[in-house]
Tab-separated table of C-alpha atoms in Angstrom:
chain	number	residue	atom	x	y	z
X	225	GLN	CA	60.653	191.083	108.121
X	226	ALA	CA	60.287	193.938	105.660
X	227	ALA	CA	61.894	196.290	108.153
X	228	ASP	CA	64.927	194.004	108.245
X	229	MET	CA	65.426	194.448	104.491
X	230	ALA	CA	66.866	197.980	104.985
X	231	MET	CA	70.192	198.847	103.360
X	232	PRO	CA	73.246	197.966	105.481
X	233	GLU	CA	74.762	200.455	107.862
X	234	GLU	CA	78.204	201.850	106.993
X	235	GLU	CA	80.984	199.592	108.132
X	236	THR	CA	83.114	200.824	110.998
X	237	ALA	CA	86.434	202.381	110.289
X	238	SER	CA	88.188	200.177	112.818
X	239	GLY	CA	87.513	197.031	110.856
X	240	GLY	CA	88.031	194.955	113.996
X	241	SER	CA	86.003	191.805	114.482
X	242	SER	CA	86.589	191.018	118.195
X	243	VAL	CA	83.388	190.862	120.174
X	244	GLU	CA	85.269	192.441	123.036
X	245	GLN	CA	86.065	195.591	121.116
X	246	GLU	CA	83.816	198.616	121.441
X	247	ALA	CA	80.772	198.448	119.196
X	248	GLY	CA	81.246	200.597	116.135
X	249	SER	CA	78.475	202.461	114.364
X	250	GLY	CA	75.814	200.460	116.205
X	251	GLU	CA	76.860	201.650	119.691
X	252	GLU	CA	74.455	204.609	119.614
X	253	ASP	CA	71.611	202.245	118.739
X	254	ALA	CA	72.287	200.179	121.833
X	255	GLY	CA	72.117	203.372	123.910
X	256	ALA	CA	73.686	202.808	127.318
X	257	ALA	CA	74.015	199.078	126.822
X	258	ALA	CA	76.788	197.450	128.821
X	259	GLU	CA	79.752	195.997	126.937
X	260	GLU	CA	78.917	192.680	128.594
X	261	ALA	CA	75.908	191.062	130.185
X	262	GLU	CA	75.037	187.995	132.312
X	263	PHE	CA	73.411	185.245	130.222
X	264	MET	CA	72.775	181.581	131.177
X	265	GLY	CA	75.320	181.683	133.949
X	266	GLY	CA	78.052	183.177	131.827
X	267	THR	CA	79.138	186.454	130.271
X	268	VAL	CA	78.135	187.563	126.779
X	269	PHE	CA	79.684	190.516	124.968
X	270	LEU	CA	77.973	193.320	123.100
X	271	ALA	CA	77.712	192.580	119.385
X	272	GLU	CA	79.899	194.827	117.204
X	273	GLU	CA	76.975	195.785	114.968
X	274	GLN	CA	73.565	196.441	116.481
X	275	LYS	CA	71.569	197.043	113.297
X	276	LEU	CA	71.959	194.464	110.591
X	277	PRO	CA	69.920	194.018	107.380
X	278	ALA	CA	68.447	190.662	106.509
X	279	GLY	CA	69.474	191.392	102.980
X	280	THR	CA	70.051	193.841	100.171
X	281	GLU	CA	68.799	193.918	96.587
X	282	GLU	CA	71.492	191.386	95.744
X	283	ILE	CA	71.847	189.201	98.852
X	284	LYS	CA	68.996	187.783	101.028
X	285	THR	CA	69.252	185.814	104.244
X	286	LEU	CA	66.403	184.330	106.220
X	287	VAL	CA	65.677	181.666	108.813
X	288	SER	CA	63.360	178.881	107.618
X	289	SER	CA	61.003	179.601	110.530
X	290	PRO	CA	61.021	182.779	112.596
X	291	VAL	CA	59.283	180.906	115.434
X	292	LEU	CA	60.948	177.752	116.649
X	293	ASP	CA	59.653	175.129	119.074
X	294	ARG	CA	61.788	174.716	122.166
X	295	ASP	CA	62.492	171.142	121.049
X	296	ALA	CA	64.117	172.289	117.776
X	297	GLU	CA	67.571	170.888	117.239
X	298	THR	CA	68.667	173.268	114.477
X	299	VAL	CA	68.010	176.636	112.946
X	300	LYS	CA	68.066	176.598	109.118
X	301	VAL	CA	69.332	179.736	107.392
X	302	THR	CA	68.976	180.289	103.652
X	303	ILE	CA	71.458	182.516	101.884
X	304	GLY	CA	70.326	183.795	98.485
X	305	ASN	CA	72.448	185.380	95.790
X	306	LEU	CA	70.276	187.556	93.526
X	307	SER	CA	73.217	189.302	91.974
X	308	GLU	CA	74.937	188.553	88.701
X	309	ASN	CA	78.242	187.767	90.446
X	310	THR	CA	79.528	184.855	92.514
X	311	VAL	CA	79.708	185.648	96.252
X	312	SER	CA	81.148	183.706	99.187
X	313	TYR	CA	79.826	183.286	102.693
X	314	SER	CA	81.249	181.929	105.912
X	315	THR	CA	79.973	178.525	107.052
X	316	GLU	CA	80.556	179.614	110.669
X	317	MET	CA	77.620	181.793	111.613
X	318	GLU	CA	77.149	183.690	114.862
X	319	LEU	CA	74.228	183.406	117.205
X	320	GLN	CA	73.154	186.589	119.060
X	321	VAL	CA	70.598	187.248	121.738
X	322	TYR	CA	68.588	190.433	122.345
X	323	LEU	CA	68.904	191.480	126.004
X	324	GLU	CA	67.810	194.737	127.578
X	325	GLY	CA	67.623	196.617	124.274
X	326	ALA	CA	70.894	195.376	122.742
X	327	TRP	CA	72.315	192.432	120.813
X	328	TYR	CA	74.959	190.217	122.485
X	329	VAL	CA	77.023	187.374	120.977
X	330	VAL	CA	76.182	183.912	122.384
X	331	PRO	CA	79.378	181.836	122.439
X	332	LYS	CA	79.275	178.139	121.639
X	333	THR	CA	79.319	176.047	124.838
X	334	GLY	CA	82.899	175.476	125.912
X	335	GLN	CA	84.274	178.022	123.475
X	336	SER	CA	86.103	181.261	124.319
X	337	ALA	CA	85.602	184.479	122.384
X	338	GLY	CA	89.028	184.080	120.707
X	339	GLU	CA	88.108	180.588	119.485
X	340	GLN	CA	84.802	181.878	118.161
X	341	GLU	CA	86.558	184.638	116.236
X	342	GLU	CA	88.933	182.074	114.656
X	343	GLY	CA	86.011	179.841	113.684
X	344	GLN	CA	84.370	182.809	111.964
X	345	LYS	CA	87.139	182.784	109.279
X	346	ALA	CA	87.058	178.956	108.847
X	347	GLY	CA	85.068	177.760	105.864
X	348	GLN	CA	84.034	179.856	102.897
X	349	ILE	CA	81.550	178.639	100.308
X	350	GLU	CA	81.067	180.235	96.926
X	351	LEU	CA	77.495	180.890	95.853
X	352	GLU	CA	76.931	181.400	92.124
X	353	ALA	CA	74.673	184.099	90.730
X	354	GLY	CA	70.940	183.302	91.142
X	355	MET	CA	71.581	180.461	93.575
X	356	ALA	CA	70.537	179.864	97.216
X	357	GLN	CA	72.046	177.562	99.817
X	358	ASP	CA	70.771	176.326	103.185
X	359	GLU	CA	73.003	176.121	106.284
X	360	GLU	CA	72.091	174.835	109.740
X	361	ILE	CA	73.195	175.900	113.190
X	362	GLN	CA	73.120	173.162	115.850
X	363	LEU	CA	71.269	174.572	118.811
X	364	ALA	CA	72.835	172.011	121.171
X	365	ASP	CA	76.112	173.908	120.699
X	366	TYR	CA	74.703	176.884	122.677
X	367	ALA	CA	73.255	177.531	126.107
X	368	LEU	CA	69.845	179.038	125.314
X	369	ASP	CA	67.284	180.985	127.325
X	370	TYR	CA	63.971	180.078	125.748
X	371	GLU	CA	62.348	183.069	127.501
X	372	ALA	CA	64.624	185.598	125.770
X	373	GLU	CA	62.762	188.048	123.602
X	374	LYS	CA	64.521	187.110	120.375
X	375	TYR	CA	67.654	185.741	118.779
X	376	ARG	CA	69.351	186.304	115.419
X	377	VAL	CA	71.695	184.372	113.224
X	378	VAL	CA	74.451	186.524	111.765
X	379	THR	CA	75.769	185.413	108.394
X	380	TYR	CA	78.804	186.943	106.669
X	381	VAL	CA	78.543	187.264	102.872
X	382	ASP	CA	81.604	188.707	101.210
X	383	GLY	CA	82.643	189.883	104.707
X	384	MET	CA	79.386	191.847	105.195
X	385	PRO	CA	77.146	190.831	108.121
X	386	PHE	CA	73.442	190.040	107.657
X	387	GLY	CA	71.045	189.140	110.467
X	388	SER	CA	67.928	186.961	110.492
X	389	GLU	CA	65.738	186.934	113.620
X	390	PHE	CA	63.830	184.179	115.356
X	391	TRP	CA	62.402	183.340	118.757
X	392	PHE	CA	61.191	180.285	120.677
X	393	GLU	CA	57.652	179.195	121.504
X	394	THR	CA	56.388	175.829	122.801
X	395	LEU	CA	53.864	173.852	120.850
X	396	GLU	CA	51.812	173.509	124.031
X	397	GLU	CA	51.549	177.306	124.399
X	398	GLY	CA	50.184	177.572	120.872
X	399	LEU	CA	47.742	174.687	121.428
X	400	GLU	CA	46.457	176.193	124.669
X	401	GLU	CA	45.709	179.482	122.869
X	402	VAL	CA	43.833	177.682	120.112
X	403	LEU	CA	41.855	175.515	122.614
X	404	GLU	CA	40.887	178.619	124.686
X	405	SER	CA	39.723	180.522	121.616
X	406	THR	CA	37.584	177.554	120.360
X	407	LEU	CA	36.095	177.076	123.849
X	408	ASP	CA	35.159	180.779	124.038
X	409	GLU	CA	33.313	180.654	120.680
X	410	PRO	CA	29.515	180.223	120.952
X	411	GLU	CA	28.110	176.961	119.595
X	412	GLN	CA	25.959	177.114	116.480
C-alpha cells in the first residue's frame, strides 16, 4: 500500500462530480477506457479520478483488510486525521471496481447515478486532530463480481477523494493452497 500513499493529483478545473461527466486529470491514466462498461448485468460509468492516494501526510484512509472473504457483509474503512486541524468527511462513500485497466463507479443496487451523487453530499462528520474513525460499507447494497481484479472504497475528506483498495478471496481457496503446500513437503 506504500504506492498508494503518493501525494494527490491536481483537482480538475471543471469541479464537476457527476460520474457521467468526462474523467478529468485521470483520463490519460485510463488510456482508451470507455466512458461506461458492462458490469453485473448493468452499466457502470468511468470514475472521475483514476489515480487516488490512500492518504497524505495529514490524512490516512485504509480498509481494515485488503483481502475479504466472499461471505463478508461489510468493508470497514478507517479515516485518520494526523493534522493539527479538525477535518470533515462524508459518511457516504463510493465503491469502485477495476475493469479492463480503469476504475468504474459501482452504483448501489436500485440507485441511479443522480441519487448516488445526492447521497455523496448527505452526512458530514467532523474528525478532530489526532483522531481516527471507522465507517462501514454494507456489501449487500451492491451487485459484486467476486472475480473482479480489485475494488476500492473512495472516501471524501474535506472534499478531497482518497481511495483504499481491496479484493475478494474465498476461505476455501486459501485452505486448498495451504493443504497442497503441506502435502508437497517431505515428511521428517
